[in-house]
Amino acid sequence: AQTEELAGDIATAEELLAVLQTAELSGEAAEAVAGVVESFGPYTDAISAFIDSAIADQAGTSARWEDIQTANDITDGAVSAAKDILISESIAAEEELGDAIARTELISLLIAAAALVLIGAVSWLTMRSITRPVQRVKASLEALATGNLTVAAGVTAQDEVGQMAAALDAAQASL
């Protein structure tokens, strides 16, 4: 039962290492994971040998305790180093992601502000292109209402307001 439990524990750790090896790592992180993978085999061999000998010779097992401790120290060092490097790289990646998000937000705000300015300018120009000719036609009509037939609308546009102004100018000329 002890050896089955050990085999299960080893299989679980090997599965975790296999998943860790599929992660896209580079530099120190990749080296640290490789160190854990490299030390894991000798570690599990030492543990398995220790368990097997403990089952066979319980009295002699206490003499081999240092072998297990040595294998454990090697693996603990590799796991600890890998953990520290992975945490460090994870923090750096989080900071880089935060910076990228902040840059993206700033760029989005600048684009939105530029778009609002552009929409405002186009709206103002559109409004001006409509209100100026209408004001000229109004001034011509007001002059006509007072009997002054000399104030022309002076609108040269070809749109509806321009056509109305041309008709007004023609009516004034025929009066």
Short mmCIF file of C-alpha atoms in Angstrom, two decimals, residues 19-166:
data_model
loop_
_atom_site.label_atom_id
_atom_site.label_comp_id
_atom_site.label_asym_id
_atom_site.label_seq_id
_atom_site.Cartn_x
_atom_site.Cartn_y
_atom_site.Cartn_z
CA VAL A 19 2.23 20.62 -17.64
CA LEU A 20 4.92 23.05 -16.47
CA GLN A 21 7.16 22.00 -19.35
CA THR A 22 4.43 22.91 -21.87
CA ALA A 23 4.40 26.52 -20.62
CA GLU A 24 6.21 28.95 -22.90
CA LEU A 25 9.18 29.85 -20.73
CA SER A 26 12.52 31.33 -21.59
CA GLY A 27 15.73 32.36 -19.90
CA GLU A 28 16.03 31.72 -16.18
CA ALA A 29 12.49 30.37 -15.87
CA ALA A 30 13.13 27.70 -18.49
CA GLU A 31 16.45 26.81 -16.85
CA ALA A 32 14.83 26.60 -13.42
CA VAL A 33 12.08 24.28 -14.67
CA ALA A 34 14.69 22.15 -16.44
CA GLY A 35 16.58 21.95 -13.13
CA VAL A 36 13.47 20.72 -11.33
CA VAL A 37 12.80 18.15 -14.05
CA GLU A 38 16.43 17.02 -13.99
CA SER A 39 16.55 16.61 -10.20
CA PHE A 40 13.12 14.99 -9.92
CA GLY A 41 14.19 11.64 -11.39
CA PRO A 42 17.10 11.09 -8.99
CA TYR A 43 14.91 12.32 -6.14
CA THR A 44 12.12 9.83 -6.84
CA ASP A 45 14.70 7.07 -7.42
CA ALA A 46 16.21 7.80 -4.00
CA ILE A 47 12.79 7.90 -2.33
CA SER A 48 11.72 4.66 -4.03
CA ALA A 49 14.97 2.94 -3.08
CA PHE A 50 14.60 4.19 0.48
CA ILE A 51 11.02 2.89 0.73
CA ASP A 52 11.99 -0.44 -0.81
CA SER A 53 14.92 -0.86 1.59
CA ALA A 54 12.82 0.31 4.55
CA ILE A 55 10.30 -2.40 3.76
CA ALA A 56 13.05 -4.99 3.39
CA ASP A 57 15.32 -3.83 6.24
CA GLN A 58 13.68 -1.55 8.73
CA ALA A 59 16.69 -1.49 11.04
CA GLY A 60 19.10 -0.55 8.26
CA THR A 61 16.80 2.17 6.97
CA SER A 62 17.79 4.65 9.64
CA ALA A 63 21.38 4.49 8.32
CA ARG A 64 20.17 5.50 4.82
CA TRP A 65 18.19 8.45 6.08
CA GLU A 66 20.92 10.87 4.99
CA ASP A 67 20.67 9.61 1.39
CA ILE A 68 17.03 10.63 1.31
CA GLN A 69 17.79 13.95 2.97
CA THR A 70 20.47 14.70 0.36
CA ALA A 71 18.09 13.91 -2.51
CA ASN A 72 15.40 15.97 -0.81
CA ASP A 73 17.76 18.95 -0.38
CA ILE A 74 18.70 18.88 -4.08
CA THR A 75 15.07 18.83 -5.18
CA ASP A 76 14.02 21.43 -2.61
CA GLY A 77 16.72 23.77 -3.92
CA ALA A 78 15.66 23.30 -7.54
CA VAL A 79 11.96 23.73 -6.74
CA SER A 80 12.63 26.79 -4.60
CA ALA A 81 14.78 28.40 -7.29
CA ALA A 82 12.20 27.66 -9.96
CA LYS A 83 9.43 29.06 -7.77
CA ASP A 84 11.35 32.28 -7.09
CA ILE A 85 12.16 32.80 -10.76
CA LEU A 86 8.61 32.03 -11.89
CA ILE A 87 7.17 34.44 -9.31
CA SER A 88 9.64 37.13 -10.39
CA GLU A 89 8.79 36.66 -14.07
CA SER A 90 5.08 36.57 -13.29
CA ILE A 91 5.33 39.89 -11.45
CA ALA A 92 7.31 41.39 -14.35
CA ALA A 93 4.71 40.10 -16.84
CA GLU A 94 1.90 41.59 -14.73
CA GLU A 95 3.67 44.95 -14.67
CA GLU A 96 4.24 44.80 -18.43
CA LEU A 97 0.58 43.94 -18.97
CA GLY A 98 -0.47 46.82 -16.70
CA ASP A 99 1.74 49.21 -18.65
CA ALA A 100 0.30 47.96 -21.95
CA ILE A 101 -3.26 48.43 -20.64
CA ALA A 102 -2.44 51.95 -19.44
CA ARG A 103 -0.92 52.83 -22.84
CA THR A 104 -3.94 51.42 -24.63
CA GLU A 105 -6.31 53.41 -22.42
CA LEU A 106 -4.35 56.61 -23.06
CA ILE A 107 -4.28 56.04 -26.81
CA SER A 108 -8.02 55.28 -26.77
CA LEU A 109 -8.73 58.49 -24.86
CA LEU A 110 -6.58 60.53 -27.25
CA ILE A 111 -8.30 59.00 -30.28
CA ALA A 112 -11.72 59.67 -28.72
CA ALA A 113 -10.74 63.29 -27.99
CA ALA A 114 -9.43 63.77 -31.53
CA ALA A 115 -12.63 62.25 -32.93
CA LEU A 116 -14.75 64.62 -30.82
CA VAL A 117 -12.74 67.61 -32.03
CA LEU A 118 -13.11 66.43 -35.63
CA ILE A 119 -16.86 65.87 -35.22
CA GLY A 120 -17.17 69.33 -33.63
CA ALA A 121 -15.26 70.96 -36.49
CA VAL A 122 -17.27 69.17 -39.18
CA SER A 123 -20.52 70.05 -37.39
CA TRP A 124 -19.51 73.70 -37.08
CA LEU A 125 -18.53 73.89 -40.76
CA THR A 126 -21.78 72.19 -41.80
CA MET A 127 -23.84 74.53 -39.64
CA ARG A 128 -21.98 77.55 -41.01
CA SER A 129 -22.48 76.42 -44.61
CA ILE A 130 -26.23 76.34 -43.97
CA THR A 131 -26.75 79.37 -41.72
CA ARG A 132 -24.72 81.90 -43.74
CA PRO A 133 -26.73 81.51 -46.97
CA VAL A 134 -29.98 81.46 -44.98
CA GLN A 135 -28.97 84.70 -43.22
CA ARG A 136 -28.21 86.32 -46.60
CA VAL A 137 -31.60 85.26 -47.98
CA LYS A 138 -33.25 86.58 -44.81
CA ALA A 139 -31.47 89.93 -45.15
CA SER A 140 -32.57 90.15 -48.81
CA LEU A 141 -36.18 89.32 -47.87
CA GLU A 142 -36.18 91.89 -45.05
CA ALA A 143 -34.88 94.53 -47.47
CA LEU A 144 -37.54 93.52 -49.99
CA ALA A 145 -40.21 93.83 -47.27
CA THR A 146 -39.15 97.46 -46.68
CA GLY A 147 -39.26 98.20 -50.40
CA ASN A 148 -35.52 97.99 -51.09
CA LEU A 149 -35.10 95.95 -54.27
CA THR A 150 -31.31 96.38 -54.50
CA VAL A 151 -30.19 93.91 -51.83
CA ALA A 152 -29.38 90.63 -53.60
CA ALA A 153 -29.04 87.40 -51.63
CA GLY A 154 -25.62 86.78 -53.18
CA VAL A 155 -25.72 83.02 -52.62
CA THR A 156 -23.91 81.03 -55.30
CA ALA A 157 -24.50 77.53 -53.91
CA GLN A 158 -26.31 75.01 -56.08
CA ASP A 159 -28.24 73.35 -53.23
CA GLU A 160 -31.84 74.11 -52.21
CA VAL A 161 -30.89 77.29 -50.35
CA GLY A 162 -28.90 78.47 -53.39
CA GLN A 163 -31.84 77.74 -55.68
CA MET A 164 -34.16 79.67 -53.33
CA ALA A 165 -31.72 82.61 -53.27
CA ALA A 166 -31.45 82.56 -57.10
#
